GROMACS .gro file of N, CA, C and O in nm:
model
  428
    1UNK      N    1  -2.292  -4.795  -1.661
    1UNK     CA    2  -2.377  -4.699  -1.594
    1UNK      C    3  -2.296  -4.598  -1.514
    1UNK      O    4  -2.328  -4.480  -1.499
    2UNK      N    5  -2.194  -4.654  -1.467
    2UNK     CA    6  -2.080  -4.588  -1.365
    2UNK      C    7  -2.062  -4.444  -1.432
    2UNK      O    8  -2.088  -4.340  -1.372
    3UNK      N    9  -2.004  -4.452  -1.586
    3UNK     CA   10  -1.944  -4.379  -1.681
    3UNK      C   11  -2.035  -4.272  -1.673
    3UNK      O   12  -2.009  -4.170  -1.608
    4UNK      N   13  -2.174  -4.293  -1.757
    4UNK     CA   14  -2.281  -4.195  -1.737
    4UNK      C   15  -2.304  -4.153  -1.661
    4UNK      O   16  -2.358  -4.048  -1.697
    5UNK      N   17  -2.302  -4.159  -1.519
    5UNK     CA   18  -2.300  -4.075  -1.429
    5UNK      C   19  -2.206  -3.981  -1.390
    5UNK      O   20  -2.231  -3.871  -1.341
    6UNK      N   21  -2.078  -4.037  -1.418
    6UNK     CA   22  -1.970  -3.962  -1.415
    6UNK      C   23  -1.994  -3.861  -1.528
    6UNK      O   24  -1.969  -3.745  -1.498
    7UNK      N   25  -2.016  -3.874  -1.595
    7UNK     CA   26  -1.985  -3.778  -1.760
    7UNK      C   27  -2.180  -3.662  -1.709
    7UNK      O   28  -2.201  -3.542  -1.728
    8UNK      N   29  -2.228  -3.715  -1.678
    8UNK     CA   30  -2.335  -3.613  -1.601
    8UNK      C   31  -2.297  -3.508  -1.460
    8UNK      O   32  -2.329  -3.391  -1.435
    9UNK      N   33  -2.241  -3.575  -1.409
    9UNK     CA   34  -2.173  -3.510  -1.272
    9UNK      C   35  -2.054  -3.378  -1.326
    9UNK      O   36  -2.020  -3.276  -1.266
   10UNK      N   37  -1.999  -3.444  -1.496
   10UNK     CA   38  -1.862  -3.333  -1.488
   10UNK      C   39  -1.977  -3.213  -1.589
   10UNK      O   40  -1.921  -3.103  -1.584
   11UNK      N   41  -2.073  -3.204  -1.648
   11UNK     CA   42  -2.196  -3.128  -1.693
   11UNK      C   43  -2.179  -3.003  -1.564
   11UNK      O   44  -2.135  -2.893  -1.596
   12UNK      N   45  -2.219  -3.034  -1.419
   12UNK     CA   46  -2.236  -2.967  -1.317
   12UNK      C   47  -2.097  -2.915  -1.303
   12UNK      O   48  -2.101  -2.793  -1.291
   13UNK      N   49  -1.961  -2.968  -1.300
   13UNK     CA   50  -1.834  -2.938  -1.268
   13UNK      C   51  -1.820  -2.752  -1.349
   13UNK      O   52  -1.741  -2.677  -1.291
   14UNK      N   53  -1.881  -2.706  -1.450
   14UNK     CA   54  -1.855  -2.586  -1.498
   14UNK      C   55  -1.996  -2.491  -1.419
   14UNK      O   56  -2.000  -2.370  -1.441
   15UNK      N   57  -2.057  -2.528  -1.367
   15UNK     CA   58  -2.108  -2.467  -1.211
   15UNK      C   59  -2.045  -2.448  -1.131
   15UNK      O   60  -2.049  -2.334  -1.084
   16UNK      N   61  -1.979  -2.520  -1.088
   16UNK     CA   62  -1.909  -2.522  -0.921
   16UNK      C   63  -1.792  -2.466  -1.002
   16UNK      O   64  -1.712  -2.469  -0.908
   17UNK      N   65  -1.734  -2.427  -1.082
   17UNK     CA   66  -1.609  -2.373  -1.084
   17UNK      C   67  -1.642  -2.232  -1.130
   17UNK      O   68  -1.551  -2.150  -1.136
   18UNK      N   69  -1.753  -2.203  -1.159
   18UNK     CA   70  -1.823  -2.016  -1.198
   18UNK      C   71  -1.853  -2.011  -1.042
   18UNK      O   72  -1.827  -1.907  -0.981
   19UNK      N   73  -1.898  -2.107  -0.985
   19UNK     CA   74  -1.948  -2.043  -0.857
   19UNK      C   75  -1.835  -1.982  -0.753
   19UNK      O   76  -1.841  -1.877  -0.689
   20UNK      N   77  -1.692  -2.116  -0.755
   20UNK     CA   78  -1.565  -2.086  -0.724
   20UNK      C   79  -1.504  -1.961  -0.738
   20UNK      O   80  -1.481  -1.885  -0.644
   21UNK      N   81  -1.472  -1.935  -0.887
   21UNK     CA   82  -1.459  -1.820  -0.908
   21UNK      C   83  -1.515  -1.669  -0.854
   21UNK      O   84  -1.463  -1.559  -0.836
   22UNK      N   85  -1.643  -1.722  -0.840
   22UNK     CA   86  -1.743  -1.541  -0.800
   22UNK      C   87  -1.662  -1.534  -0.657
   22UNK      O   88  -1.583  -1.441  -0.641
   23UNK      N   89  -1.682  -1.647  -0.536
   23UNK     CA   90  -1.660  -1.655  -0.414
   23UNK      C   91  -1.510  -1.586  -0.379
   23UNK      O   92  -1.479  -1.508  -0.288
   24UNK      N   93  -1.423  -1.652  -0.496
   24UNK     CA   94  -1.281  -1.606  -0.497
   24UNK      C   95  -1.273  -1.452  -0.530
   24UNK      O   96  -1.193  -1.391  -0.458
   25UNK      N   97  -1.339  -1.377  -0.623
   25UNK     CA   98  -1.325  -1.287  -0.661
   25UNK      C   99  -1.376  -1.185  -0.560
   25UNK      O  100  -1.309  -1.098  -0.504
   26UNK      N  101  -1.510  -1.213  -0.547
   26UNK     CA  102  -1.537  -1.126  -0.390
   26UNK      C  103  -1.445  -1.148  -0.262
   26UNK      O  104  -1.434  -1.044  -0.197
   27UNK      N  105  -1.397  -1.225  -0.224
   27UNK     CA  106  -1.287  -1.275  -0.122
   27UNK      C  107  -1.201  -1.198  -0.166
   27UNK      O  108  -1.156  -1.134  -0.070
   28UNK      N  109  -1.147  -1.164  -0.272
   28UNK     CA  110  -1.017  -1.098  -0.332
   28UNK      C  111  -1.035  -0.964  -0.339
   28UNK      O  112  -0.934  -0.899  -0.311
   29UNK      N  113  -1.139  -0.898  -0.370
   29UNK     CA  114  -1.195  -0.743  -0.369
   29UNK      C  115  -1.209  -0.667  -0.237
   29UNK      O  116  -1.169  -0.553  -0.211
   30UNK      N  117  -1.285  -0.769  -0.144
   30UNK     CA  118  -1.268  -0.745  -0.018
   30UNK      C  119  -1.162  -0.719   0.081
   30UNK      O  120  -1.172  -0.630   0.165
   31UNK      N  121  -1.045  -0.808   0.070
   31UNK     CA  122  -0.927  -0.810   0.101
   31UNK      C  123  -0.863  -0.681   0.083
   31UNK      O  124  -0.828  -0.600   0.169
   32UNK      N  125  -0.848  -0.673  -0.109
   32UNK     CA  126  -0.767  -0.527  -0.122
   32UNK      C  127  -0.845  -0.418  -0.075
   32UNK      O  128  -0.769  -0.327  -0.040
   33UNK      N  129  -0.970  -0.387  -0.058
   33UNK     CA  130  -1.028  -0.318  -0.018
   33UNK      C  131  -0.959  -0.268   0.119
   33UNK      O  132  -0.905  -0.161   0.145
   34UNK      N  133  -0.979  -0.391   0.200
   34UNK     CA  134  -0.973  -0.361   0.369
   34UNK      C  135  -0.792  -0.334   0.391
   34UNK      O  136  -0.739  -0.293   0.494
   35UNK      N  137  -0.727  -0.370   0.265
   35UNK     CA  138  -0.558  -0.374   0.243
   35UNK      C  139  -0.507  -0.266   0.244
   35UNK      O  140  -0.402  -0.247   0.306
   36UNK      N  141  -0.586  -0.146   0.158
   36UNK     CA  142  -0.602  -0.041   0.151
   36UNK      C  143  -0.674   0.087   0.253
   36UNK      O  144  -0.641   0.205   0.259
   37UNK      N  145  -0.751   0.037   0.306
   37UNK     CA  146  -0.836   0.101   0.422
   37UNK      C  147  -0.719   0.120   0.532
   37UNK      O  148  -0.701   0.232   0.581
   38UNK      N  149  -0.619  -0.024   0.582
   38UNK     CA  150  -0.506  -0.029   0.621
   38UNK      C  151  -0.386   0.105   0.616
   38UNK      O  152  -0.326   0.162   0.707
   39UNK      N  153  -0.385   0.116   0.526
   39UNK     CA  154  -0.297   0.179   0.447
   39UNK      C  155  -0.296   0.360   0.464
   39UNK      O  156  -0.220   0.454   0.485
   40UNK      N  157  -0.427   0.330   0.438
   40UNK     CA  158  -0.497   0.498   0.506
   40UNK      C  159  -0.497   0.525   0.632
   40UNK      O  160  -0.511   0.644   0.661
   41UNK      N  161  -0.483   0.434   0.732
   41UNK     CA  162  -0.520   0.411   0.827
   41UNK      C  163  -0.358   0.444   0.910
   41UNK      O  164  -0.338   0.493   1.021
   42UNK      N  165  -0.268   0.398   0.817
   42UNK     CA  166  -0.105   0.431   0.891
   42UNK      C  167  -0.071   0.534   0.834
   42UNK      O  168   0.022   0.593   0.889
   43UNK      N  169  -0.122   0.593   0.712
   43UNK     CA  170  -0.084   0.775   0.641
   43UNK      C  171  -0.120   0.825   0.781
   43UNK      O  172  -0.035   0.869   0.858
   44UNK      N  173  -0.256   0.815   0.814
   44UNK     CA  174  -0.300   0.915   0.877
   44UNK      C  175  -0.191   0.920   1.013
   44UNK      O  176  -0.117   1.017   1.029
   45UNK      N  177  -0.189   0.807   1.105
   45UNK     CA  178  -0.154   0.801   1.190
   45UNK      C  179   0.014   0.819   1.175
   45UNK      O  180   0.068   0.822   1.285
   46UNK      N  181   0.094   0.829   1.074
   46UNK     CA  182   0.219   0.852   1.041
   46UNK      C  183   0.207   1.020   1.047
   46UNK      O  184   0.302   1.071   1.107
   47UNK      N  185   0.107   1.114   0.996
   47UNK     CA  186   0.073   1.228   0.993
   47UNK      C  187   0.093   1.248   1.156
   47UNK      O  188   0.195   1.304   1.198
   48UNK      N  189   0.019   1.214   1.220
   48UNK     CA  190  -0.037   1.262   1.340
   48UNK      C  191   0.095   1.236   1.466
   48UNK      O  192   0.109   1.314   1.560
   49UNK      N  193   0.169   1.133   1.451
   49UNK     CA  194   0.288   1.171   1.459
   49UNK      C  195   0.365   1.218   1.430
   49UNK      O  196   0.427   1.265   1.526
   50UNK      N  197   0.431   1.247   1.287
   50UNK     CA  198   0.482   1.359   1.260
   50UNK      C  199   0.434   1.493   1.297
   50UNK      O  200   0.515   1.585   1.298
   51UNK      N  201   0.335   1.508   1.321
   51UNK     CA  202   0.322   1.707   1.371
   51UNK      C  203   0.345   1.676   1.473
   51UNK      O  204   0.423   1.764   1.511
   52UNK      N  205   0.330   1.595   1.568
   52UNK     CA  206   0.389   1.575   1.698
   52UNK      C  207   0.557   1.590   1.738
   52UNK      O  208   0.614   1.602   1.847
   53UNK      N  209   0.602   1.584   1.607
   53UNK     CA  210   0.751   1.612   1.624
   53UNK      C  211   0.864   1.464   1.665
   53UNK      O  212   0.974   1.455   1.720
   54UNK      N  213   0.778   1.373   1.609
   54UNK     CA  214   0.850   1.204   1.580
   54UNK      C  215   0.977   1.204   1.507
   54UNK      O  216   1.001   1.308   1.569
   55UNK      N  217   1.031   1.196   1.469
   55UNK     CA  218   1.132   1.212   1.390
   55UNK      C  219   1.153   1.127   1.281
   55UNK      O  220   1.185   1.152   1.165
   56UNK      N  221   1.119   0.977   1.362
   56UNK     CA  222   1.118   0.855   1.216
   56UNK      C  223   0.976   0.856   1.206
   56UNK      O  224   0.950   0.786   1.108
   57UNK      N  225   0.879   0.896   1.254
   57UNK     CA  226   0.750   0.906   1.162
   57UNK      C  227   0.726   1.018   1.090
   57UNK      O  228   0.625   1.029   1.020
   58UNK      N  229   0.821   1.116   1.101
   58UNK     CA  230   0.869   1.228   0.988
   58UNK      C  231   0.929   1.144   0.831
   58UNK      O  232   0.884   1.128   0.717
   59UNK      N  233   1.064   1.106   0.911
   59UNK     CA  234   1.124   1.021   0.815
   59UNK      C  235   1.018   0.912   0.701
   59UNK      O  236   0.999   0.924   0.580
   60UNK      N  237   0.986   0.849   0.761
   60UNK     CA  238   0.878   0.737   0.664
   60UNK      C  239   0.751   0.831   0.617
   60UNK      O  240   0.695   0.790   0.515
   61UNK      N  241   0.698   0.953   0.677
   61UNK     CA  242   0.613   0.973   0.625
   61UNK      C  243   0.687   1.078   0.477
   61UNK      O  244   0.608   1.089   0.384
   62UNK      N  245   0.829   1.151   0.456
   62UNK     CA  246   0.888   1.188   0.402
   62UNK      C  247   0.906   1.086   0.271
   62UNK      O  248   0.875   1.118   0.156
   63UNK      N  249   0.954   0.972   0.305
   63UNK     CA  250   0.940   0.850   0.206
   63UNK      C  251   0.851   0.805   0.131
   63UNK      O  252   0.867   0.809   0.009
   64UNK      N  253   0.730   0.750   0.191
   64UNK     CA  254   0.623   0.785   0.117
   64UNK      C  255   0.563   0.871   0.010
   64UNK      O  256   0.509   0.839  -0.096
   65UNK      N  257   0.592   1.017   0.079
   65UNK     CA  258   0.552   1.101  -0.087
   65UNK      C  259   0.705   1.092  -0.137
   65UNK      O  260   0.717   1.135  -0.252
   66UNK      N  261   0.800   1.057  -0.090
   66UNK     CA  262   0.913   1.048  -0.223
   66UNK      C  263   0.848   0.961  -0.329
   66UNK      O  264   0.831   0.988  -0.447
   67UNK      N  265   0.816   0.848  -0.262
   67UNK     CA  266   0.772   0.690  -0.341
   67UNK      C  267   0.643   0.697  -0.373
   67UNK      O  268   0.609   0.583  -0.406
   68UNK      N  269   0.548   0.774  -0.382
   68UNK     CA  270   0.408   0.798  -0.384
   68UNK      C  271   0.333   0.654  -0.363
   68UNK      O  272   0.248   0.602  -0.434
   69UNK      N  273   0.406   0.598  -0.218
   69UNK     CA  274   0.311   0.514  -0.169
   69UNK      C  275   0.226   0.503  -0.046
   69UNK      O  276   0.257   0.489   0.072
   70UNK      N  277   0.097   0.513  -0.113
   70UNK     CA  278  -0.009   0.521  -0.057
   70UNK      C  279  -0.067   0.651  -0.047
   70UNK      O  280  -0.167   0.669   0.023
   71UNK      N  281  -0.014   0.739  -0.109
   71UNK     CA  282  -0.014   0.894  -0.112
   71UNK      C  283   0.038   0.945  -0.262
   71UNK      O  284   0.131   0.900  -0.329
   72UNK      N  285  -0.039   1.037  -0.289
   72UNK     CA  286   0.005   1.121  -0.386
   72UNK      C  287   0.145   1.163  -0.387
   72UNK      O  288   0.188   1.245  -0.307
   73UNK      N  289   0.232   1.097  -0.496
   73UNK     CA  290   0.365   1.149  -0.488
   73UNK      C  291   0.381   1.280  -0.467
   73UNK      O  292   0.275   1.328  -0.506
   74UNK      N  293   0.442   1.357  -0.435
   74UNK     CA  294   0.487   1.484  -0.390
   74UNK      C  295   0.649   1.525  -0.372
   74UNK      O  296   0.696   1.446  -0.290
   75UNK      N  297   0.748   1.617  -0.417
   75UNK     CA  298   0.825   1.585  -0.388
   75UNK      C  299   0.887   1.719  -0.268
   75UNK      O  300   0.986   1.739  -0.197
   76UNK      N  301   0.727   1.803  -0.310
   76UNK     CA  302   0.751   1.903  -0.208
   76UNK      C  303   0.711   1.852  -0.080
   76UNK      O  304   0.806   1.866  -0.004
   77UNK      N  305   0.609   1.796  -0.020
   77UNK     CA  306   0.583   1.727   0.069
   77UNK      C  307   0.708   1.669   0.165
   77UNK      O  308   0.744   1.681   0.282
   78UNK      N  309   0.761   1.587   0.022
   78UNK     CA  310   0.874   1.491   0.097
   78UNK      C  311   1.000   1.563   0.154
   78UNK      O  312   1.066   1.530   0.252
   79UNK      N  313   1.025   1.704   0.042
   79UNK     CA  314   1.091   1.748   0.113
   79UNK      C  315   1.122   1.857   0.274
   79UNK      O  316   1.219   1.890   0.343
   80UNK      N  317   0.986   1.878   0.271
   80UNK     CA  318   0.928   1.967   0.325
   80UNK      C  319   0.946   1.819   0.497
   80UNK      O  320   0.997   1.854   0.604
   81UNK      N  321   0.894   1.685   0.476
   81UNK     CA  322   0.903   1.636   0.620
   81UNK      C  323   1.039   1.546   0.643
   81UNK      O  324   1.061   1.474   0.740
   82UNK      N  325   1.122   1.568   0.535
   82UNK     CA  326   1.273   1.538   0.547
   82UNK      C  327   1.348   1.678   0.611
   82UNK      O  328   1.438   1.678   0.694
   83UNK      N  329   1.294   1.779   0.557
   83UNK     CA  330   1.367   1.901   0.676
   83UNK      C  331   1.313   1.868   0.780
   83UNK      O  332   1.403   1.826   0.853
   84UNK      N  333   1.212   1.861   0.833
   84UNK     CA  334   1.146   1.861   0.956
   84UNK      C  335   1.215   1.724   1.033
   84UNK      O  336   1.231   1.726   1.155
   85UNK      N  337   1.248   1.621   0.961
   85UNK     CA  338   1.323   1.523   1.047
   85UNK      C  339   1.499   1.583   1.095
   85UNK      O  340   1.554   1.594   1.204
   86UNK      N  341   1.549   1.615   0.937
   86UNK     CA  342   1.677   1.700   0.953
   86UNK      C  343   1.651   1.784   1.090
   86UNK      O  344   1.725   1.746   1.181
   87UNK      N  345   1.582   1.868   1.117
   87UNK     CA  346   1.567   1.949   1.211
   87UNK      C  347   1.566   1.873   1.315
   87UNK      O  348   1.655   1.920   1.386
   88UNK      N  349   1.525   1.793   1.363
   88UNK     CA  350   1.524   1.715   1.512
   88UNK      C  351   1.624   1.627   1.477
   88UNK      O  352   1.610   1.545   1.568
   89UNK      N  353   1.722   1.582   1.406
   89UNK     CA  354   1.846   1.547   1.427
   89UNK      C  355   1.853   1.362   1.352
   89UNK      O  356   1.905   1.260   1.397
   90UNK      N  357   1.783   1.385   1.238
   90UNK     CA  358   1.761   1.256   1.150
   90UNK      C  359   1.872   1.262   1.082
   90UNK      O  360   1.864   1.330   0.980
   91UNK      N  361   1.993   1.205   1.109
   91UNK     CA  362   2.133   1.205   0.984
   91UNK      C  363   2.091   1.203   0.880
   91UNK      O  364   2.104   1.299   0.805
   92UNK      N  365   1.994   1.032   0.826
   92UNK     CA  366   1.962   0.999   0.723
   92UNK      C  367   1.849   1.099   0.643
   92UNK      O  368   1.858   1.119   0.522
   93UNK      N  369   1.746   1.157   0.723
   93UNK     CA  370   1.688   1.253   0.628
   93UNK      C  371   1.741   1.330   0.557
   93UNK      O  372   1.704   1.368   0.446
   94UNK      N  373   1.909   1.382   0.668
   94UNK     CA  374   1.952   1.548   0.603
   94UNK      C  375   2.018   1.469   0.435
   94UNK      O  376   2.031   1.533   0.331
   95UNK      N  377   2.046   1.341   0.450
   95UNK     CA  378   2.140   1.302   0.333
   95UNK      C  379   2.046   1.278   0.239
   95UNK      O  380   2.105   1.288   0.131
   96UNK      N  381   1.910   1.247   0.216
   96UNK     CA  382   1.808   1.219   0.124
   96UNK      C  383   1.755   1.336   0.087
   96UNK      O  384   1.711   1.342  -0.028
   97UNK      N  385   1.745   1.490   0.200
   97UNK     CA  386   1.706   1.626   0.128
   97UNK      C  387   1.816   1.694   0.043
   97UNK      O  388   1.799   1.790  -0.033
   98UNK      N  389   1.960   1.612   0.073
   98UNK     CA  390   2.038   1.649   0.043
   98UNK      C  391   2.052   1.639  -0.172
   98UNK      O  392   2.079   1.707  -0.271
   99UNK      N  393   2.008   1.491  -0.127
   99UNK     CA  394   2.029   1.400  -0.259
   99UNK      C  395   1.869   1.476  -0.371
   99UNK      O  396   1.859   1.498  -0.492
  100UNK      N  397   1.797   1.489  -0.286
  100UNK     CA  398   1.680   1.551  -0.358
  100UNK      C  399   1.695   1.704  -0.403
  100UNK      O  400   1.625   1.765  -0.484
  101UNK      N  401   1.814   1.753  -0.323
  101UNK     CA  402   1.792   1.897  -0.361
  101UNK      C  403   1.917   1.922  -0.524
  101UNK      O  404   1.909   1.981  -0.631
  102UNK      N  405   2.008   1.847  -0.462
  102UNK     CA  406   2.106   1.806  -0.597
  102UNK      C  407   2.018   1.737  -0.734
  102UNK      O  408   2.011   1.794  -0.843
  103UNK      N  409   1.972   1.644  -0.715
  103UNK     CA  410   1.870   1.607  -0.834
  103UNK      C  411   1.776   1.667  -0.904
  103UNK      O  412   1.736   1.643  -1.018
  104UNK      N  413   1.724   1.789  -0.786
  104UNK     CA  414   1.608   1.826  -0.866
  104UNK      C  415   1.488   1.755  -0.884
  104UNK      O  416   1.407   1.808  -0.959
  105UNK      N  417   1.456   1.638  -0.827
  105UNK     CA  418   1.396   1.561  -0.820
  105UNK      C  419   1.378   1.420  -0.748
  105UNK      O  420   1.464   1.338  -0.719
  106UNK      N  421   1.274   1.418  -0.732
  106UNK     CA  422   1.288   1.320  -0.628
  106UNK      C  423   1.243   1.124  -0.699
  106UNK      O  424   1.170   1.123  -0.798
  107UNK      N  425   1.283   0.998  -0.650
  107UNK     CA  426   1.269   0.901  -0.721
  107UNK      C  427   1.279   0.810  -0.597
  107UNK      O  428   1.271   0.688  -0.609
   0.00000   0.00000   0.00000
């Protein structure tokens, strides 16, 4: 009798593992969602320091559109807030507008 119940109980087991799944999948959508909301959330505020005249939030926000992360790659952008760091006295920017202007491109 033990058996039959068991072998009825694993019938239900492909329930609880569709149900698993939905729970996981919304848990997981939600996450990247709010991962991303994040994300927008430090562009902007990387922006808003840079016009302020930051220098490494010039720098990283310069990086970003090099790397088109989290932002539309750009390489005018990037170069455009790698001068602006160069200008307030970023060593490392002047050597990356440097490397971008020799390439022709940015990567």
């Amino acid at each position: 009798m033990q058996i039959m119940e068991y072998l009825d109980d694993l019938e239900n087991i492909e329930l609880y593992i569709i149900v698993a799944l939905i729970i996981f999948t919304i848990w997981f959508i939600l996450n990247t969602v709010k991962y991303y909301k994040g994300e927008k959330r430090k562009v902007k505020h990387l922006h808003r320091f840079a016009k302020e005249g930051e220098t490494e939030a010039q720098h990283h926000l310069a990086k970003r559109y090099q790397k088109g992360y989290a932002v539309k790659k750009s390489c005018q952008k990037a170069a455009f807030w790698y001068q602006k760091a160069a200008f307030s006295g970023d060593p490392d920017a002047k050597t990356f507008l440097e490397k971008m202007l020799k390439k022709k491109h940015c990567k």
